[in-house]
């Protein structure tokens, strides 16, 4: 994979020319209200000047009035961290091996079920009557958990891990209270439970898993909802507290946040690194020839069956040297995570990409909607989250919108389908919006271009101010609502000869509560979901005297 796929900048450098704003301080009461409004007026005037001078460019930028200097989208990467290498049984050798191992698989299944049942019973006994979950498990109860830990080793044996190759040793808990590991399969948590009996950080959904949820609770798991900022903050504070308390077991985290195929490291979450404690990285490898053991977008039942029908499955666990936080970097979790990721990637001899759990969500959503090549919809979400502050859930919403445009098998959308979904009538401005996204100028756009373009527009510094002025123009009578007639008047400058049903279609897109009119909340909710639509109002903003709308915006802000 070319290095530029992972390091190329998301946006091209800004041109040396930028419109400058000159503020004149006056003693009277008619001075300009704010710098931001002056900046917006300057940008709009700059666009109006260009239009009045008939400036001809190969691809006009419909978002120039927001201060945008164009869109740059990185080339698609060839990295694919979630694809299992052997999703299907292939080859005569593998077929014969599975047939021969079927009787063994039945024995292994019985061993697995028996070990899980015994471990579950032992765990229930250890947890019986224990109410204080904020303090470490008492030693007498921890001793009972040794029964479950031995059962975990038998479970590994049933999956074909008769022996496990280890390199290095776990550092004492006093030296490295936190350990981090790459995450390839469901096997690592079982191994670490047996080997270290650590406290782990896991999704809240794990608590409801039959049998396993009870065993996880005995590890005094730190639950986190990855989509809740409050939950993430609480989990970070709990990691700090337990790392400082030497009577707790060490804390183990999988900073990638999901499983990969082991051929790449994906971006790290920062929870393990914010505390600034020494960290011991651990890397796990699954050497194989015929059967890829990674949980890379393959069903759990299929993966378990393949494991049961192998003579032996190989696993290597390597404990790496402890990484100490530098004094000047102790508060910089990002740098600490980067250093740790570089060490682990070097030990694994792999590349760390900017993919994240968000890419897996996009992949699963595309597969759920039966896209022919769901892998086309991964975008390296860590880059987008870092640069544009677009969450994974928002990216999935944008994917829903894009998939409604009926992309072809290669994941590309043509102009007419794009306009149909956004309720845009074919015209010069609509084609410019599409051309803004079509950075390769081949007449089609990909989801990556659609997402980067939407995020780029949404994060322009004048986006909110332009939206305020646009709504002020829509709200002609000042009642904080925009009716169909008012909306039609606004759209008439952008779309000549607009029919009533076309106005109604656009209004319905903005009217999120379906009450037949557009409130301020409706208006900005729609722009958040469809930021590209802000360009619809640019002709009105450019050609109209904005003093009244600007004064109204200032009054509302005050």
XYZ file of C-alpha atoms in Angstrom:
558
model
C 0.000 0.000 0.000
C 1.378 3.365 -0.940
C 2.391 5.535 1.954
C 0.559 8.531 0.547
C -2.771 6.743 1.157
C -2.227 7.105 4.883
C -0.519 10.455 5.169
C -1.784 12.662 2.349
C -3.526 15.841 3.597
C -7.298 15.992 3.575
C -7.440 19.545 2.257
C -5.189 21.313 -0.174
C -3.385 24.383 1.182
C -5.395 27.573 1.062
C -4.552 30.024 -1.644
C -2.391 32.938 -0.680
C -5.213 35.372 -1.413
C -7.886 35.645 1.239
C -10.531 38.398 1.442
C -9.529 40.830 4.162
C -11.959 42.558 6.487
C -11.349 46.156 7.533
C -13.252 47.287 10.616
C -13.873 50.971 11.166
C -14.561 51.974 14.766
C -17.152 54.748 14.903
C -18.471 56.757 17.782
C -22.085 56.696 16.593
C -24.543 53.867 17.092
C -24.372 52.606 13.511
C -21.093 50.684 13.760
C -20.928 47.081 12.539
C -22.154 44.617 15.193
C -19.598 41.803 14.927
C -16.473 40.611 13.191
C -18.169 37.399 12.064
C -20.921 39.304 10.275
C -18.359 41.536 8.583
C -16.479 38.426 7.495
C -19.653 36.959 6.033
C -20.516 40.208 4.263
C -16.952 40.393 2.891
C -17.119 36.808 1.589
C -20.502 37.420 0.006
C -19.355 40.693 -1.514
C -16.281 38.909 -2.852
C -18.476 36.337 -4.583
C -20.821 39.035 -5.878
C -17.848 40.959 -7.267
C -16.613 37.841 -9.059
C -20.030 37.276 -10.570
C -20.405 40.906 -11.649
C -17.008 40.776 -13.348
C -17.979 37.566 -15.189
C -15.059 35.620 -13.821
C -14.929 32.347 -15.750
C -13.543 29.288 -13.957
C -13.560 25.680 -15.013
C -15.648 24.599 -12.028
C -17.414 27.406 -10.095
C -17.421 26.939 -6.320
C -21.000 27.308 -5.009
C -19.681 27.638 -1.445
C -17.293 30.506 -2.082
C -19.661 32.783 -0.125
C -18.906 30.696 3.004
C -15.172 31.187 2.607
C -14.546 27.777 1.052
C -11.633 27.632 -1.351
C -12.591 24.269 -2.837
C -12.707 20.629 -1.840
C -9.862 18.143 -1.743
C -10.546 14.475 -1.049
C -7.761 11.941 -0.439
C -7.516 9.048 -2.851
C -9.139 5.772 -1.749
C -6.851 3.635 0.352
C -6.158 0.001 -0.435
C -6.038 -0.886 3.253
C -8.854 -3.197 4.354
C -8.551 -3.970 8.073
C -11.836 -5.870 8.485
C -11.915 -8.454 5.696
C -11.384 -12.062 6.751
C -8.863 -13.771 4.459
C -10.704 -17.103 4.244
C -14.437 -16.417 4.562
C -15.259 -19.613 2.688
C -13.944 -23.160 2.707
C -11.723 -23.611 -0.329
C -9.304 -26.300 -1.442
C -9.405 -30.085 -1.239
C -7.124 -30.151 1.795
C -9.402 -27.915 3.837
C -12.522 -29.901 2.893
C -10.886 -33.213 3.855
C -9.622 -31.735 7.118
C -13.077 -30.491 8.091
C -14.639 -33.895 7.346
C -11.994 -35.695 9.414
C -12.392 -33.233 12.284
C -16.178 -33.443 12.519
C -16.106 -36.166 15.247
C -13.421 -34.135 17.055
C -15.589 -31.041 16.723
C -18.413 -32.758 18.590
C -16.074 -33.613 21.453
C -14.732 -30.068 21.468
C -18.250 -28.677 21.528
C -19.074 -30.775 24.590
C -15.841 -29.629 26.272
C -16.644 -26.015 25.452
C -20.200 -26.218 26.816
C -19.107 -28.088 29.965
C -16.297 -25.643 30.709
C -18.578 -22.661 30.184
C -21.222 -24.160 32.473
C -18.747 -24.944 35.277
C -17.150 -21.509 34.959
C -20.545 -19.853 35.059
C -21.571 -21.724 38.212
C -18.265 -20.893 39.928
C -18.665 -17.241 38.992
C -22.227 -17.092 40.306
C -21.012 -18.501 43.614
C -18.163 -15.956 43.747
C -20.566 -13.088 43.083
C -23.336 -14.274 45.441
C -24.096 -11.643 48.064
C -21.411 -9.233 46.883
C -22.891 -5.756 46.761
C -19.881 -3.424 46.892
C -18.827 -3.292 43.242
C -16.824 -0.058 43.634
C -14.019 -1.721 45.563
C -11.770 -4.637 44.517
C -13.188 -8.137 44.778
C -12.294 -9.708 48.159
C -9.515 -12.299 48.024
C -11.762 -15.170 49.080
C -14.023 -14.501 46.106
C -11.054 -14.035 43.780
C -9.794 -17.498 44.732
C -13.110 -18.975 43.592
C -12.578 -17.275 40.250
C -9.544 -19.505 39.685
C -12.034 -22.250 38.838
C -13.445 -20.071 36.062
C -9.952 -19.160 34.883
C -9.026 -22.841 34.536
C -12.268 -23.369 32.652
C -11.206 -20.568 30.314
C -8.047 -22.513 29.479
C -10.151 -25.569 28.656
C -12.309 -23.379 26.396
C -9.168 -22.287 24.542
C -8.203 -25.956 24.250
C -11.623 -26.770 22.778
C -11.078 -24.130 20.085
C -7.874 -25.839 19.026
C -5.316 -23.876 21.042
C -3.623 -26.848 22.642
C -0.513 -24.778 23.294
C 0.083 -21.046 23.262
C 3.405 -19.512 22.366
C 4.415 -16.635 24.649
C 7.234 -14.157 24.300
C 8.190 -11.823 27.114
C 6.433 -11.557 30.458
C 3.718 -9.398 31.952
C 5.231 -6.472 33.834
C 4.339 -6.200 37.530
C 1.113 -4.389 38.098
C 2.945 -1.765 40.194
C 5.104 -0.836 37.198
C 2.478 -0.953 34.451
C -1.065 -0.660 35.824
C -2.506 -0.505 32.294
C -2.037 -2.959 29.427
C -3.207 -2.495 25.841
C -3.540 -5.100 23.117
C -4.515 -5.383 19.492
C -7.864 -7.073 18.941
C -8.245 -9.745 16.254
C -10.707 -12.300 17.621
C -12.854 -13.177 20.596
C -9.984 -15.440 21.673
C -7.835 -12.659 23.222
C -10.332 -11.757 25.982
C -10.541 -15.438 26.942
C -6.757 -15.720 27.001
C -6.265 -12.555 29.054
C -8.983 -13.650 31.474
C -7.031 -16.857 32.071
C -3.579 -15.286 32.048
C -4.044 -11.938 33.828
C -7.599 -11.777 35.203
C -7.621 -8.020 34.506
C -10.262 -5.356 34.733
C -11.431 -4.650 31.189
C -13.327 -1.874 29.441
C -16.252 -3.187 27.408
C -19.399 -2.020 25.679
C -22.561 -1.947 27.782
C -24.111 -4.483 25.415
C -21.716 -7.182 26.676
C -23.532 -7.303 30.019
C -26.584 -8.939 28.421
C -24.663 -11.798 26.745
C -25.849 -15.115 28.310
C -23.286 -16.712 30.653
C -20.475 -14.503 29.367
C -22.056 -11.341 30.802
C -21.922 -12.796 34.306
C -18.257 -13.763 33.946
C -17.424 -10.295 32.622
C -19.070 -8.718 35.666
C -16.760 -10.743 37.890
C -13.829 -9.008 36.189
C -15.294 -5.734 37.512
C -15.664 -4.495 33.966
C -15.802 -0.771 33.212
C -18.810 -0.366 30.953
C -18.868 2.364 28.333
C -21.306 3.571 25.722
C -18.999 4.641 22.912
C -21.625 7.042 21.542
C -22.208 8.885 24.817
C -19.669 11.604 25.771
C -20.819 11.390 29.390
C -20.305 7.623 29.475
C -16.865 7.931 27.886
C -15.818 10.575 30.395
C -17.045 8.427 33.285
C -15.112 5.439 31.929
C -11.891 7.489 31.649
C -12.247 8.646 35.263
C -12.816 5.057 36.362
C -9.712 3.897 34.459
C -7.688 6.544 36.299
C -9.121 5.544 39.676
C -8.461 1.843 39.253
C -5.000 2.356 37.785
C -4.042 4.339 40.906
C -5.461 1.734 43.296
C -2.952 -1.137 43.528
C -5.506 -3.493 45.089
C -7.421 -3.556 41.785
C -6.183 -5.853 39.023
C -4.400 -4.187 36.135
C -6.655 -2.511 33.565
C -6.672 -4.038 30.078
C -7.961 -2.165 27.050
C -8.282 -2.858 23.344
C -7.695 0.707 22.090
C -8.794 -0.099 18.533
C -12.327 -0.482 19.883
C -13.200 -3.414 17.623
C -11.675 -6.483 15.993
C -9.612 -6.347 12.804
C -8.065 -8.988 10.550
C -4.638 -8.549 12.182
C -3.040 -7.247 8.985
C -3.382 -3.628 10.128
C -3.671 -1.612 13.289
C -6.468 0.919 13.158
C -6.636 4.220 15.022
C -6.529 4.107 18.819
C -9.137 5.446 21.189
C -7.520 7.596 23.877
C -9.091 6.160 27.041
C -6.005 4.141 28.000
C -3.637 7.054 27.486
C -5.396 9.995 29.125
C -4.440 8.867 32.639
C -0.733 9.204 31.802
C 0.286 5.950 33.528
C 2.957 3.562 32.223
C 1.487 1.142 29.707
C 2.579 -2.324 28.653
C 1.631 -3.096 25.039
C 0.805 -6.700 24.179
C 0.499 -7.975 20.622
C -1.306 -11.115 19.480
C -0.687 -12.936 16.210
C -2.567 -15.806 14.592
C -0.177 -17.496 12.124
C -2.133 -19.490 9.560
C -2.070 -20.886 6.051
C -5.557 -22.223 5.296
C -7.804 -20.637 7.923
C -7.831 -16.988 8.972
C -8.947 -16.886 12.610
C -9.756 -13.172 12.645
C -13.264 -12.017 13.432
C -13.152 -9.831 10.333
C -16.737 -9.310 9.201
C -17.652 -12.982 9.497
C -20.408 -14.542 11.596
C -19.559 -15.891 15.050
C -21.167 -19.273 14.329
C -19.107 -19.767 11.163
C -15.899 -18.743 12.936
C -16.527 -21.143 15.830
C -17.313 -24.005 13.462
C -14.095 -23.449 11.534
C -12.105 -23.360 14.767
C -13.683 -26.590 15.994
C -12.781 -28.323 12.713
C -9.044 -27.539 12.698
C -6.384 -29.911 14.000
C -4.660 -27.032 15.738
C -4.946 -23.243 15.745
C -1.822 -21.175 16.285
C -1.591 -18.132 18.510
C 1.407 -16.071 19.603
C 1.329 -13.561 22.441
C 4.182 -11.112 22.897
C 4.535 -8.819 25.901
C 6.421 -5.714 24.790
C 8.539 -3.417 26.978
C 6.666 -0.953 29.142
C 6.195 2.496 27.607
C 6.658 5.340 30.076
C 4.865 8.652 29.507
C 7.380 11.429 28.966
C 7.166 14.234 31.494
C 6.437 16.823 28.836
C 3.918 14.525 27.127
C 2.125 13.240 30.198
C -0.943 15.335 29.481
C -0.849 14.714 25.730
C -2.840 11.518 25.242
C -2.693 11.780 21.445
C 1.116 11.691 21.353
C 1.203 8.891 23.925
C -1.230 6.835 21.822
C 0.832 7.500 18.689
C 4.025 6.283 20.343
C 2.312 3.146 21.608
C 0.738 2.476 18.216
C 4.108 2.815 16.484
C 5.678 0.294 18.874
C 2.862 -2.217 18.388
C 2.753 -1.765 14.608
C 6.516 -2.306 14.434
C 6.277 -5.482 16.531
C 3.467 -6.803 14.318
C 5.170 -5.577 11.119
C 1.960 -3.917 9.983
C 0.771 -0.399 9.109
C -1.505 1.653 11.342
C -4.341 3.224 9.362
C -6.901 5.920 10.102
C -9.806 3.494 10.103
C -11.943 3.220 13.225
C -15.020 1.491 14.565
C -16.998 4.022 12.534
C -15.723 2.409 9.331
C -17.013 -0.949 10.523
C -20.405 0.679 11.159
C -20.422 2.008 7.599
C -19.384 -1.383 6.258
C -22.120 -3.166 8.186
C -24.738 -0.603 7.137
C -23.835 -1.008 3.475
C -23.937 -4.807 3.814
C -27.286 -4.630 5.627
C -28.713 -2.653 2.717
C -27.342 -5.317 0.363
C -24.790 -3.217 -1.468
C -22.797 -5.292 -3.914
C -19.406 -4.073 -2.645
C -19.894 -2.779 0.924
C -16.119 -2.352 1.297
C -16.338 0.717 -0.964
C -17.974 2.716 1.815
C -15.125 2.796 4.335
C -13.647 6.308 4.563
C -11.027 6.205 7.377
C -13.357 7.759 9.914
C -10.594 8.753 12.356
C -9.417 11.398 9.869
C -12.886 12.828 9.458
C -13.617 12.806 13.184
C -10.334 14.600 13.876
C -10.575 17.243 11.160
C -14.301 17.829 10.849
C -15.742 16.579 14.166
C -18.266 14.386 12.371
C -19.302 11.470 14.575
C -19.703 7.897 13.386
C -23.469 8.084 13.851
C -23.622 11.204 11.683
C -21.504 9.465 9.043
C -23.993 6.568 9.004
C -26.813 9.081 8.468
C -24.919 10.543 5.506
C -24.461 6.998 4.180
C -28.218 6.423 4.405
C -28.738 9.532 2.311
C -26.084 8.481 -0.204
C -27.418 4.937 -0.581
C -30.869 6.336 -1.344
C -29.234 7.783 -4.489
C -28.917 4.246 -5.933
C -25.123 3.989 -6.353
C -23.846 1.588 -8.990
C -21.822 -1.553 -8.077
C -18.643 0.532 -7.902
C -20.260 2.838 -5.316
C -20.679 5.864 -7.613
C -23.712 8.149 -7.992
C -24.680 10.123 -11.084
C -26.026 13.681 -11.249
C -29.738 12.951 -11.712
C -29.943 10.553 -8.745
C -28.074 13.072 -6.620
C -30.511 15.844 -7.528
C -33.533 13.581 -7.029
C -32.664 12.745 -3.399
C -31.753 16.328 -2.469
C -34.942 17.596 -4.164
C -32.895 19.903 -6.399
C -34.240 20.973 -9.769
C -31.674 20.668 -12.589
C -30.076 24.056 -13.074
C -26.669 25.697 -13.158
C -26.365 25.945 -9.352
C -27.413 22.310 -8.843
C -24.768 21.194 -11.329
C -22.186 23.334 -9.544
C -23.019 21.649 -6.226
C -22.516 18.251 -7.832
C -19.347 19.458 -9.544
C -18.018 20.679 -6.195
C -18.147 17.071 -4.938
C -16.949 15.542 -8.202
C -13.292 16.362 -7.560
C -12.144 13.920 -10.246
C -14.494 15.475 -12.837
C -15.670 12.124 -14.168
C -19.399 12.755 -13.882
C -19.988 10.741 -10.710
C -19.308 10.964 -6.984
C -18.353 8.398 -4.347
C -19.549 8.237 -0.764
C -16.142 9.435 0.414
C -16.488 12.554 -1.739
C -20.059 13.094 -0.560
C -19.074 12.759 3.107
C -15.920 14.886 2.857
C -17.801 17.555 0.902
C -20.704 17.665 3.363
C -18.332 17.822 6.340
C -16.232 20.487 4.615
C -19.245 22.734 4.049
C -20.653 22.108 7.520
C -17.377 23.184 9.123
C -16.907 26.411 7.200
C -16.602 29.225 9.767
C -19.423 31.217 8.163
C -21.857 28.309 7.815
C -23.910 29.157 10.890
C -24.025 32.874 10.125
C -25.130 32.182 6.553
C -27.852 29.888 7.883
C -29.091 32.616 10.243
C -29.267 35.129 7.429
C -30.943 32.590 5.132
C -33.659 31.861 7.691
C -34.152 35.582 8.271
C -34.796 35.912 4.532
C -37.269 32.996 4.646
C -39.107 34.472 7.640
C -40.493 37.480 5.791
C -43.183 38.368 8.357
C -40.930 37.827 11.394
C -43.047 35.145 13.124
C -40.136 32.650 13.320
C -41.771 30.373 10.774
C -41.427 30.010 7.035
C -44.598 29.160 5.123
C -44.817 27.536 1.718
C -45.433 30.895 -0.012
C -42.436 32.494 1.706
C -40.289 29.494 0.866
C -41.408 29.563 -2.774
C -40.436 33.233 -2.990
C -36.940 32.439 -1.690
C -36.476 29.493 -4.058
C -37.679 31.403 -7.107
C -34.365 33.218 -7.531
C -32.420 29.928 -7.458
C -34.828 27.763 -9.460
C -36.761 29.599 -12.177
C -40.209 28.273 -13.130
C -40.474 26.193 -9.975
C -43.703 24.207 -9.782
C -45.839 23.894 -6.647
C -45.072 20.197 -6.165
C -41.357 20.951 -6.431
C -41.639 23.662 -3.779
C -43.605 21.263 -1.600
C -40.952 18.575 -1.994
C -38.193 20.947 -0.867
C -40.345 22.275 1.994
C -41.042 18.743 3.229
C -37.330 18.146 3.354
C -36.900 21.110 5.717
C -40.127 20.511 7.660
C -38.865 17.833 10.048
C -41.991 17.839 12.266
C -44.402 17.756 9.294
C -46.572 20.670 10.426
C -46.616 22.353 7.014
C -44.169 25.133 7.892
C -40.486 25.485 8.707
C -39.433 26.586 12.171
C -35.915 27.712 13.060
C -35.220 24.298 14.606
C -36.527 22.557 11.485
C -34.352 24.751 9.288
C -31.073 24.102 11.085
C -31.836 20.425 11.668
C -32.189 20.003 7.900
C -28.996 21.974 7.202
C -27.111 19.799 9.687
C -28.338 16.701 7.890
C -27.958 18.239 4.412
C -25.293 20.973 4.661
C -24.916 21.094 0.871
C -28.349 22.732 0.668
C -27.011 26.005 2.125
C -25.962 26.850 -1.442
C -29.642 27.026 -2.413
C -29.868 30.346 -0.542
C -26.637 31.861 -1.859
C -28.240 33.805 -4.749
C -30.594 35.488 -2.304
C -27.760 36.339 0.089
C -25.494 37.627 -2.678
C -27.973 39.840 -4.514
C -30.019 41.267 -1.654
C -29.203 44.103 0.719
C -28.382 42.202 3.931
C -28.474 45.044 6.429
C -32.014 44.312 7.622
C -31.414 40.554 7.940
C -28.069 41.151 9.652
C -29.584 43.559 12.171
C -32.315 41.023 12.902
C -29.720 38.308 13.462
C -27.822 40.545 15.905
C -31.028 41.290 17.812
C -31.810 37.578 18.139
C -28.271 36.723 19.236
C -28.323 39.487 21.891
